[in-house]
PDB file of C-alpha atoms and ligand atoms in Angstrom:
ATOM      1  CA  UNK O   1      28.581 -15.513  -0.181  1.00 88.00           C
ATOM      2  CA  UNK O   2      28.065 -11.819   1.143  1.00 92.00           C
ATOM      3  CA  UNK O   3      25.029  -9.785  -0.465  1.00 92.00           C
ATOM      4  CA  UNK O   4      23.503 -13.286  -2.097  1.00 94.00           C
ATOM      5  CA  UNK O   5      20.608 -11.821  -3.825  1.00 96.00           C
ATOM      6  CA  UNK O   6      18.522 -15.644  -2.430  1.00 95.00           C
ATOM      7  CA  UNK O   7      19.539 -13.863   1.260  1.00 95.00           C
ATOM      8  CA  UNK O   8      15.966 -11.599   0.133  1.00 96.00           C
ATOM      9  CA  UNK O   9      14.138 -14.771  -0.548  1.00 97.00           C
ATOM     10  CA  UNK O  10      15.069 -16.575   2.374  1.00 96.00           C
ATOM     11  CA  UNK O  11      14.057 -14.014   4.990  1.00 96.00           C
ATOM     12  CA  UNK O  12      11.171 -12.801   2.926  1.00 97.00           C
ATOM     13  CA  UNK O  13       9.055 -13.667   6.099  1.00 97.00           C
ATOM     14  CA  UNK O  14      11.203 -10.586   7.897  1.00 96.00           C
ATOM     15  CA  UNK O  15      10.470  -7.297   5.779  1.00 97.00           C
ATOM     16  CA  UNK O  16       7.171  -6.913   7.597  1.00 97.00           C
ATOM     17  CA  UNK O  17       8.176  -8.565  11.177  1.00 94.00           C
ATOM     18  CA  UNK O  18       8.777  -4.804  13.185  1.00 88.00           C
ATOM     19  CA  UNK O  19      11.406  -6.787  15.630  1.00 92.00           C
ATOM     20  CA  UNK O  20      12.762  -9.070  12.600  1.00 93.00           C
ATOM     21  CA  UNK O  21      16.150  -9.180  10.950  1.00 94.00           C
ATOM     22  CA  UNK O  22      15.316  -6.068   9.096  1.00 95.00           C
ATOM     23  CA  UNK O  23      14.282  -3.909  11.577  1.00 95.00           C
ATOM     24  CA  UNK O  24      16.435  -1.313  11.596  1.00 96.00           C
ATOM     25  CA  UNK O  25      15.696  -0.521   7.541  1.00 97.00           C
ATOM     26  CA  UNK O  26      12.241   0.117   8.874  1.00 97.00           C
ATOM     27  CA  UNK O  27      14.145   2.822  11.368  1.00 97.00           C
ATOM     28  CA  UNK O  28      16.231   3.970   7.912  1.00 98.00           C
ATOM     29  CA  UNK O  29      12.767   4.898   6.377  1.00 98.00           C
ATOM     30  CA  UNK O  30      11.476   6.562   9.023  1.00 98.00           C
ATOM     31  CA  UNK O  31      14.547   9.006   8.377  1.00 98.00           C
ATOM     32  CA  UNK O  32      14.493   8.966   4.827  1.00 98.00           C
ATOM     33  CA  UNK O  33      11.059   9.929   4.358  1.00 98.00           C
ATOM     34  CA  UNK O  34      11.888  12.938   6.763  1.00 98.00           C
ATOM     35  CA  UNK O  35      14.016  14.135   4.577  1.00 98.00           C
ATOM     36  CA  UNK O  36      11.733  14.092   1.467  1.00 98.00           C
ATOM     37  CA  UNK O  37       9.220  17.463   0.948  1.00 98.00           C
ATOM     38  CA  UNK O  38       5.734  17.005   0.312  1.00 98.00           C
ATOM     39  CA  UNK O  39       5.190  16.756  -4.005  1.00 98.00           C
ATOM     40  CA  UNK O  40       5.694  19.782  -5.487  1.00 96.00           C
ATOM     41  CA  UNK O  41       2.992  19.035  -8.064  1.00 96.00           C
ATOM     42  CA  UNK O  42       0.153  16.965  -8.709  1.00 97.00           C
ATOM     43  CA  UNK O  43       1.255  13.563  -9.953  1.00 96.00           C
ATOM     44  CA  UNK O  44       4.530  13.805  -8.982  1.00 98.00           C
ATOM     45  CA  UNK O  45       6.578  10.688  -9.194  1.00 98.00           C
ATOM     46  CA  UNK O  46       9.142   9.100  -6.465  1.00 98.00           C
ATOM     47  CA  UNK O  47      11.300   6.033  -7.739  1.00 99.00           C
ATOM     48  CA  UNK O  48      12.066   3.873  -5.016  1.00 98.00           C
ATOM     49  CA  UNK O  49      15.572   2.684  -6.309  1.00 98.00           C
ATOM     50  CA  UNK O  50      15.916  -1.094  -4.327  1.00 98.00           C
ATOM     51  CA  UNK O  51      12.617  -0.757  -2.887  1.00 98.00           C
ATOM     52  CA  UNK O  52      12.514  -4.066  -0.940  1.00 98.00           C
ATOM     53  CA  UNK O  53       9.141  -4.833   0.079  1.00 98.00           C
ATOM     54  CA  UNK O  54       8.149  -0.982   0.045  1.00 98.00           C
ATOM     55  CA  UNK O  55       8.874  -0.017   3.639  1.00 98.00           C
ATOM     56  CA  UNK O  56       9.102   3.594   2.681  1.00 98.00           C
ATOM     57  CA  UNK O  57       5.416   3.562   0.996  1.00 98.00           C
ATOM     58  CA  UNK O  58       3.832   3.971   4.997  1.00 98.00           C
ATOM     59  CA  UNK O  59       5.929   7.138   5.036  1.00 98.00           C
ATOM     60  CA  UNK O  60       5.293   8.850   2.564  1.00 98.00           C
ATOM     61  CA  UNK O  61       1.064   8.610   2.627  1.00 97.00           C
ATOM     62  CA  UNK O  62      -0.281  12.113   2.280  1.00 96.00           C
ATOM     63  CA  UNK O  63       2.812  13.410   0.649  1.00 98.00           C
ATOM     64  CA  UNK O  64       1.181  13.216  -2.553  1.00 98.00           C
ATOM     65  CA  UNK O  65       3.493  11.213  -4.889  1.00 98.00           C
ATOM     66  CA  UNK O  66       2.962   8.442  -7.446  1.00 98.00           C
ATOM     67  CA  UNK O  67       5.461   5.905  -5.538  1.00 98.00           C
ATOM     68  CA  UNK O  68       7.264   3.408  -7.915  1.00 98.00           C
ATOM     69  CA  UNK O  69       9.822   1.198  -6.867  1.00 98.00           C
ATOM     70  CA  UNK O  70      12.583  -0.907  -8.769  1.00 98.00           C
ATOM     71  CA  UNK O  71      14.234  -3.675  -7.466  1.00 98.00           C
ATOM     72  CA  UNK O  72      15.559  -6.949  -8.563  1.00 98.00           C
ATOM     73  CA  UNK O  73      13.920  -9.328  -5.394  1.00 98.00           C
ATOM     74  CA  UNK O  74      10.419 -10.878  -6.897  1.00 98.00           C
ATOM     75  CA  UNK O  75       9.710 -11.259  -3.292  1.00 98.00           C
ATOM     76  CA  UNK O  76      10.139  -7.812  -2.262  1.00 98.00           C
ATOM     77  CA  UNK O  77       8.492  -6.898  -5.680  1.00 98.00           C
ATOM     78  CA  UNK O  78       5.415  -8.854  -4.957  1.00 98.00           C
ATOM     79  CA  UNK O  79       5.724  -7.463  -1.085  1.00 98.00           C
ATOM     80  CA  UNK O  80       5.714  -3.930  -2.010  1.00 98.00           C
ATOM     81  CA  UNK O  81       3.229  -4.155  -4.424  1.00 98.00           C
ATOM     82  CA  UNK O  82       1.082  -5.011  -1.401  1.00 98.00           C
ATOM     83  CA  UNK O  83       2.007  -2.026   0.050  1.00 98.00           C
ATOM     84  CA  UNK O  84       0.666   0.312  -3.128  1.00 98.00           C
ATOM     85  CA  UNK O  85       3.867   0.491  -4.492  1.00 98.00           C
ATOM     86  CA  UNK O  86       4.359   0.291  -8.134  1.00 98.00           C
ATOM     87  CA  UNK O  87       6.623  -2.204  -8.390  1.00 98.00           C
ATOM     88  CA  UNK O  88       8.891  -3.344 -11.049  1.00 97.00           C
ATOM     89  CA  UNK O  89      10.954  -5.770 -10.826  1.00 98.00           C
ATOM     90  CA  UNK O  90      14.572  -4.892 -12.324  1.00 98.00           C
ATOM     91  CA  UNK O  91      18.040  -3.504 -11.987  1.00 98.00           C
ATOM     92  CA  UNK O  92      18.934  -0.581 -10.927  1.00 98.00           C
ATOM     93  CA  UNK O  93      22.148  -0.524 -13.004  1.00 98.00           C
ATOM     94  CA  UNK O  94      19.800  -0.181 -15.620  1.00 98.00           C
ATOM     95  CA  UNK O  95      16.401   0.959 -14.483  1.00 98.00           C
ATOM     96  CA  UNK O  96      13.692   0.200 -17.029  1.00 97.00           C
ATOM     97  CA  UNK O  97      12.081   3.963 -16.514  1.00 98.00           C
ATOM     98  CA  UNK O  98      12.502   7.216 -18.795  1.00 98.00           C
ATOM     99  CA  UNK O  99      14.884  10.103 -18.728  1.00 98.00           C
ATOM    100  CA  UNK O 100      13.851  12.704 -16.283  1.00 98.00           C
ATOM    101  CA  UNK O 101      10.630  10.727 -14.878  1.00 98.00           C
ATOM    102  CA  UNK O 102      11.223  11.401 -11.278  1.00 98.00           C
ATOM    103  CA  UNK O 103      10.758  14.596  -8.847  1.00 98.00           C
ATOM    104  CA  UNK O 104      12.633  12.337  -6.395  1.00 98.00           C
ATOM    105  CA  UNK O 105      14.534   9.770  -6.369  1.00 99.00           C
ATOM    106  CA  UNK O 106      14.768   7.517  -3.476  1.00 99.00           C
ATOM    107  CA  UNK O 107      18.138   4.998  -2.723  1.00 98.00           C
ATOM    108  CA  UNK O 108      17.774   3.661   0.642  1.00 98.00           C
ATOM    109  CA  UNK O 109      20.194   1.073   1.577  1.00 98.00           C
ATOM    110  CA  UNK O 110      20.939   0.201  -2.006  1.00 98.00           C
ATOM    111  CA  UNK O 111      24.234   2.104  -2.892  1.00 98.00           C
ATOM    112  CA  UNK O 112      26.314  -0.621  -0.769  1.00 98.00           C
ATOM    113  CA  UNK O 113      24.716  -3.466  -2.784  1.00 98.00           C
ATOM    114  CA  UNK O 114      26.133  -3.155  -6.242  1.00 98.00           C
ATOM    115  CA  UNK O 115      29.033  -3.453  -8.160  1.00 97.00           C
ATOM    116  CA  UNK O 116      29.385  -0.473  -9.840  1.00 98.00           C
ATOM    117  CA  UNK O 117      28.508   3.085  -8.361  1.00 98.00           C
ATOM    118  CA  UNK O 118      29.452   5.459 -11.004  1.00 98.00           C
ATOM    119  CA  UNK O 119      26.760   3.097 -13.279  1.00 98.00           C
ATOM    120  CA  UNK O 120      24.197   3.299 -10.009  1.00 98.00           C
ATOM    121  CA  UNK O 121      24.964   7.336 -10.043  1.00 98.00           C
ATOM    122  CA  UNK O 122      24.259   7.911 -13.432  1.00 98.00           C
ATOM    123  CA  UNK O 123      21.130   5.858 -13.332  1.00 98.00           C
ATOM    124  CA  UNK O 124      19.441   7.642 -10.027  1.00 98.00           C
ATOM    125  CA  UNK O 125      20.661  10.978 -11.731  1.00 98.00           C
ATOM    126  CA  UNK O 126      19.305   9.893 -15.429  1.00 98.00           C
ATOM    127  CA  UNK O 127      15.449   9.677 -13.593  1.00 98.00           C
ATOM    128  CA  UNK O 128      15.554  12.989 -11.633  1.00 98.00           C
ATOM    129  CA  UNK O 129      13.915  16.005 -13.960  1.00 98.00           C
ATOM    130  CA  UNK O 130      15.433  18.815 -13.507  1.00 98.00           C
ATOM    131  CA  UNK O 131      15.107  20.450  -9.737  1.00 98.00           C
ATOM    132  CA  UNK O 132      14.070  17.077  -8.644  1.00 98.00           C
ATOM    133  CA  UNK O 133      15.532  15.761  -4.928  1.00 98.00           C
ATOM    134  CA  UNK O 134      17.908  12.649  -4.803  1.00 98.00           C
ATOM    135  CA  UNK O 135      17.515  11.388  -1.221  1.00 98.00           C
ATOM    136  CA  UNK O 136      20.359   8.326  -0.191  1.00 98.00           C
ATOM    137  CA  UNK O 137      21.555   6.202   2.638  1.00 98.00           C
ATOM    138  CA  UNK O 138      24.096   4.150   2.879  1.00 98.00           C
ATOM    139  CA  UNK O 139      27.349   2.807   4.139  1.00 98.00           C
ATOM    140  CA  UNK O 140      30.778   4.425   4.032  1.00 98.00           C
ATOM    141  CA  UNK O 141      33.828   2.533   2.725  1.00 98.00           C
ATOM    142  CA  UNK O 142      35.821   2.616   5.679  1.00 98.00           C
ATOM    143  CA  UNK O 143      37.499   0.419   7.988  1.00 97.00           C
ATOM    144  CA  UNK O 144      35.007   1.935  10.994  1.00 97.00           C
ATOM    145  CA  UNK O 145      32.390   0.711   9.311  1.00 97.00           C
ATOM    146  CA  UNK O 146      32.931  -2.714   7.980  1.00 95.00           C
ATOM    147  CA  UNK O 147      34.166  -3.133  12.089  1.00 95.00           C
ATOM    148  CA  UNK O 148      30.826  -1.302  13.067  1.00 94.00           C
ATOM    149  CA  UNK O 149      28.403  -2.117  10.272  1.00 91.00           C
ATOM    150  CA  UNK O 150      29.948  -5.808   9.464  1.00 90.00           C
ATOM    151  CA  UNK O 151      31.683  -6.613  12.395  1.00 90.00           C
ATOM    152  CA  UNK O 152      29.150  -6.031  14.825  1.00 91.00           C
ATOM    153  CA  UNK O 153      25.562  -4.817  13.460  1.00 88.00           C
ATOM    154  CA  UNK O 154      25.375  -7.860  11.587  1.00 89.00           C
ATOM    155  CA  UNK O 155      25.521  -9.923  14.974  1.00 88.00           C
ATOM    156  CA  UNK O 156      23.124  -8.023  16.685  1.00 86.00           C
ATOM    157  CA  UNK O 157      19.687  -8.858  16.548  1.00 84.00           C
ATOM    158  CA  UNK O 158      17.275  -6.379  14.598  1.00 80.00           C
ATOM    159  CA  UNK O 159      20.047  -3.989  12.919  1.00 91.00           C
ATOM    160  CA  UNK O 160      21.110  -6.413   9.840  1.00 90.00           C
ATOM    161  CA  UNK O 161      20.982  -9.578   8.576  1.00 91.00           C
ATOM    162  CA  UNK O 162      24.246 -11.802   8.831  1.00 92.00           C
ATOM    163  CA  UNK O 163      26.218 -11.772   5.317  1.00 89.00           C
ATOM    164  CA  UNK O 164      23.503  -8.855   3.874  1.00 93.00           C
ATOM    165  CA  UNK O 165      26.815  -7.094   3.169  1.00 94.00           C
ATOM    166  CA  UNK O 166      29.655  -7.185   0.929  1.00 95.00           C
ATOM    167  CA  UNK O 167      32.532  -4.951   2.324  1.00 95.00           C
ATOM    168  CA  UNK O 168      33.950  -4.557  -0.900  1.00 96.00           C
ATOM    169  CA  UNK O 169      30.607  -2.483  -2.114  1.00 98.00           C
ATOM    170  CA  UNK O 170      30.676  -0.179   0.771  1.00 98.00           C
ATOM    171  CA  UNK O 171      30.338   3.084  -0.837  1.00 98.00           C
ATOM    172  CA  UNK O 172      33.160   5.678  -1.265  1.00 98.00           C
ATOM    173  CA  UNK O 173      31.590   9.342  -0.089  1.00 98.00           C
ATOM    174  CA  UNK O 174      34.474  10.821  -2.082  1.00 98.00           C
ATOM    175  CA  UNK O 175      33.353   9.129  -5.493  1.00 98.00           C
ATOM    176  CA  UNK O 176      29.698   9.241  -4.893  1.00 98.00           C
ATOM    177  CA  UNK O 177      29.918  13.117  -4.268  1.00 98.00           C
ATOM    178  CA  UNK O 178      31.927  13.286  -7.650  1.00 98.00           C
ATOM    179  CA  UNK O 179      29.745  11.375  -9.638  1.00 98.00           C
ATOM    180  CA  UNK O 180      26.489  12.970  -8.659  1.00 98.00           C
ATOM    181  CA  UNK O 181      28.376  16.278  -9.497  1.00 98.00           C
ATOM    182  CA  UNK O 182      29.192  14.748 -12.959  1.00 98.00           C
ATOM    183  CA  UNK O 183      25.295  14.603 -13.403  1.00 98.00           C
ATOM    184  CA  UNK O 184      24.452  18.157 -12.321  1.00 98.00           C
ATOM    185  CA  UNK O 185      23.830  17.092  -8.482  1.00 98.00           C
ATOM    186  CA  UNK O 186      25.416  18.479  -5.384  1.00 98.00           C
ATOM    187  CA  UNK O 187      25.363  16.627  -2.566  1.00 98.00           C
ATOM    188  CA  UNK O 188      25.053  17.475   1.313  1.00 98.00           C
ATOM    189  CA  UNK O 189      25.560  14.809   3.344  1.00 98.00           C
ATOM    190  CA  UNK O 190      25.490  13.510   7.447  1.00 98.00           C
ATOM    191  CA  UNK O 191      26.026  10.424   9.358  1.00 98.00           C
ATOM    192  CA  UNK O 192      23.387   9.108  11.806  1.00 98.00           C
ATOM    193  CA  UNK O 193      22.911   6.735  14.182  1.00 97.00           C
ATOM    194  CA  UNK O 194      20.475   4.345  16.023  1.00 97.00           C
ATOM    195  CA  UNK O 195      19.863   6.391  19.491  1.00 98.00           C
ATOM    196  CA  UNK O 196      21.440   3.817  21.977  1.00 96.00           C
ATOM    197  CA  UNK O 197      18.836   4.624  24.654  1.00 98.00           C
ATOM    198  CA  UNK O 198      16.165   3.788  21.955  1.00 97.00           C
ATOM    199  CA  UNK O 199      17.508   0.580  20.763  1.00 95.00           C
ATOM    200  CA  UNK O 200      18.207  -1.055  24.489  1.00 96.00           C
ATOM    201  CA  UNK O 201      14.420  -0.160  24.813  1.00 97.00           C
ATOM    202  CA  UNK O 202      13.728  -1.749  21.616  1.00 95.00           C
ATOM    203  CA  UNK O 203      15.751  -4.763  22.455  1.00 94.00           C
ATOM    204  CA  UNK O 204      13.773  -4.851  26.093  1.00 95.00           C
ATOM    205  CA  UNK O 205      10.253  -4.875  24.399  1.00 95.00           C
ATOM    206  CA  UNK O 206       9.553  -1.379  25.648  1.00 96.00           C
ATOM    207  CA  UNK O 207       9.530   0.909  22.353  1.00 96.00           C
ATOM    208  CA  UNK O 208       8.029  -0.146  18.626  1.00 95.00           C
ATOM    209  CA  UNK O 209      10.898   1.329  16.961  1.00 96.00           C
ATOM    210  CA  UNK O 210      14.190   3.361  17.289  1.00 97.00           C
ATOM    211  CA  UNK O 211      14.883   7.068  16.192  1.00 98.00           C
ATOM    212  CA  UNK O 212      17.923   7.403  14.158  1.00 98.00           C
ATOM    213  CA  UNK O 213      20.376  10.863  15.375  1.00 98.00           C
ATOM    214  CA  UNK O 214      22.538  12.754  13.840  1.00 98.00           C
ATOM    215  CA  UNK O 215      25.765  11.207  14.109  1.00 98.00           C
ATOM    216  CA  UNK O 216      29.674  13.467  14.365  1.00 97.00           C
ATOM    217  CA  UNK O 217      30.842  11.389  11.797  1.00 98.00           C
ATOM    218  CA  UNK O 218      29.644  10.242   8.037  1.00 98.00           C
ATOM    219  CA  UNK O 219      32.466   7.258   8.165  1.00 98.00           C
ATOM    220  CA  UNK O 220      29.785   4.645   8.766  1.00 97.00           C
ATOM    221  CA  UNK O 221      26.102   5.254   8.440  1.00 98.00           C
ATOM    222  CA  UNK O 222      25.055   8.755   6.733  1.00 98.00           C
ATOM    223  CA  UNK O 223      22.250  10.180   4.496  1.00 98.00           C
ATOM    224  CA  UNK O 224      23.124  12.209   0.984  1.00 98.00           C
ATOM    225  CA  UNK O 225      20.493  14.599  -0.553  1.00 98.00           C
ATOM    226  CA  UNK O 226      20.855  17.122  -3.462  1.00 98.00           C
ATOM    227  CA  UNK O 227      18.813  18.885  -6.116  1.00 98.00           C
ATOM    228  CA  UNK O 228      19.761  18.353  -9.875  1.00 98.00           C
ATOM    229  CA  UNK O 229      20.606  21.489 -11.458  1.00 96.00           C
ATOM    230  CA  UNK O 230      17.914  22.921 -13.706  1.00 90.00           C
TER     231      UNK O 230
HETATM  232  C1  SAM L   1      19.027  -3.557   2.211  1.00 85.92           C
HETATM  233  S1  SAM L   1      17.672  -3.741   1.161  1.00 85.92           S
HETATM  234  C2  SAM L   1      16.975  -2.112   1.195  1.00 85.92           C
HETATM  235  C3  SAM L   1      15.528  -2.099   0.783  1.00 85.92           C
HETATM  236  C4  SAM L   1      14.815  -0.757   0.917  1.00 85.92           C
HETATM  237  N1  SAM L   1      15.453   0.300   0.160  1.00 85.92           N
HETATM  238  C5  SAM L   1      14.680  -0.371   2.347  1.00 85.92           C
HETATM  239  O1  SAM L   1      15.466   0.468   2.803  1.00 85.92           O
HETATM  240  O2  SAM L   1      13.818  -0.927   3.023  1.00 85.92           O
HETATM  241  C6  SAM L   1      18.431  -3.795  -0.439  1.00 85.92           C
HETATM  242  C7  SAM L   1      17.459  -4.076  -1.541  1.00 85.92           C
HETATM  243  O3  SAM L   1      18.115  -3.833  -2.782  1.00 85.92           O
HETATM  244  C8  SAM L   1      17.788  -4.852  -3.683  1.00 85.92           C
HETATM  245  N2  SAM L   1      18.878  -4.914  -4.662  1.00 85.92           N
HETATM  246  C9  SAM L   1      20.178  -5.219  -4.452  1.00 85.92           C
HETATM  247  N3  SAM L   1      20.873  -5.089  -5.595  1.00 85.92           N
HETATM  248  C10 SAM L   1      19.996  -4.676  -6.541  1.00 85.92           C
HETATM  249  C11 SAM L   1      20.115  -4.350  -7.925  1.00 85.92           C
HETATM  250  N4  SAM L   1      21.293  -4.410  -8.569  1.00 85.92           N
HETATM  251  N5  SAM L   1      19.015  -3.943  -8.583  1.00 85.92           N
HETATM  252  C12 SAM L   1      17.810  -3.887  -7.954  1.00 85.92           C
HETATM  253  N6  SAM L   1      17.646  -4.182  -6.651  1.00 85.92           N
HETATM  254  C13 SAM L   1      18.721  -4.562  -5.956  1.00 85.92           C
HETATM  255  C14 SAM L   1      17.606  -6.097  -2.847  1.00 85.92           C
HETATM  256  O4  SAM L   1      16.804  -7.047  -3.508  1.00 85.92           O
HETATM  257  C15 SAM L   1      16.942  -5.499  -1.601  1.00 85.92           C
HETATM  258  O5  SAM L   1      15.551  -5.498  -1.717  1.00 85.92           O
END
C-alpha cells in the first residue's frame, strides 16, 4: 500500500543514516531552512507540520525560534524530540495547537501525504499569526512527476523510499495557490532540483550531502512561501 503510515516505523533506523533511504529529505531541509528568516521576535514559534524525526531542527540553531513539530509517526515523534524538537504527536488535518500560534509555519514533504489539501491548507494557515511566513515543499500532481518522483526517485538509492508515495496525493499547485489565498496567503513558488554533479558525488562517497538548484520547471519538485495578510 503506497504512503503506509508503518513505512515510518519500519525504516525508523534511516531518518538519521546521512546515505540512508531518506537522504535526500535531509537535502530538502537544507533548502527549506534557507528559505526561513531569522525570528522576528523573541520567542517566536515555528510549527514543524510532519516533522519526521526533526531533520530541520539542525537548521534552524541560532535562528532563534521555539521549534515544535506535529506529526502522526511515534517514531519520528520520539526521534525529533531527541533532536530538541517539541514534539507532538498528531494530525495535521487537525493540529492540536491554537489559532495564530506560529510566526512560521513549516510543511516539508508533507503536502503529498494526505488526503485532503484544502483541510491541510486551512490548518497550516489557521497557526500562522498574522505576517507570519508559510514555507512548503512538495510534489506536483503531474504526470512528470509521478514518472520522475515515482517512477524513478523511488528506485534510486538515497532520494526516496520505495512506496513512500501515493500518486493520487501529489499536490495540485493550482489548488494549493487557491486555498492559501482563501486564508489570506499569497504564494510564490519554484521548482528545484538535486544538482546532478552533486548527487553522482554523493552516490561515489565523495560529498556528505547534495545542494538542491533551482529548477525551470515547478511540475515536479518545487518550494511555496508566502506571508499571511495582516
Ligand atoms: C516524507 S516525511 C517528511 C518529514 C519531514 N518534514 C522532513 O522533511 O524531514 C513525511 C512525514 O509526514 C508524516 N505524516 C504523514 N501524514 C501525516 C498526517 N496526516 N499527520 C501528521 N503527520 C503525517 C509522516 O509520519 C512522516 O514523518
Amino acid at each position: 500500500m503506497p504512503n503506509d503510515p508503518a513505512l515510518y516505523e519500519e525504516l525508523a533506523d534511516e531518518w538519521w543514516r546521512p546515505r540512508g533511504k531518506f537522504a535526500m529529505l535531509h537535502w530538502l531541509a537544507a533548502a527549506r531552512a534557507e528559505m526561513i528568516p531569522p525570528a522576528p521576535r523573541p520567542g517566536a514559534v515555528l510549527v514543524d507540520l510532519g516533522c519526521g524525526a526533526g531533520l530541520l531542527a539542525p537548521r534552524l540553531e541560532g535562528k532563534g525560534y521555539r521549534h515544535i513539530g506535529v506529526d502522526r509517526s511515534p517514531s519520528a515523534v520520539a526521534l525529533a524530540a531527541e533532536q530538541g524538537v517539541a514534539a507532538v504527536r498528531g494530525d495535521v488535518l487537525a493540529v492540536p495547537l491554537a489559532d495564530g500560534c506560529a510566526d512560521v509555519v513549516a510543511a516539508g514533504e508533507i503536502l503529498e501525504h494526505v488526503p485532503d489539501l484544502p483541510l491541510a491548507v486551512s490548518e497550516a494557515c489557521r497557526l500562522l499569526r498574522p505576517g507570519g511566513l508559510v514555507v512548503i515543499d512538495t510534489l506536483a500532481d503531474t504526470l512528470l512527476c509521478r514518472l520522475i518522483a515515482i517512477g524513478v526517485a523511488e528506485r534510486l538509492r538515497g532520494l526516496a523510499p520505495r512506496g513512500v508515495h501515493d500518486p493520487d496525493l501529489l499536490v495540485d499547485r493550482d489548488e494549493l495557490v487557491a486555498e492559501c489565498a482563501g486564508h489570506g496567503v499569497e504564494l510564490e513558488l519554484r521548482g528545484i532540483r538535486p544538482s546532478i554533479v552533486d548527487f553522482a558525488a554523493w552516490l561515489a562517497g565523495r560529498r556528505p550531502a547534495v545542494r538542491m538548484l533551482g529548477a525551470p520547471t515547478t511540475a515536479v519538485l518545487f518550494q511555496a512561501w508566502g506571508r499571511k495578510l495582516p
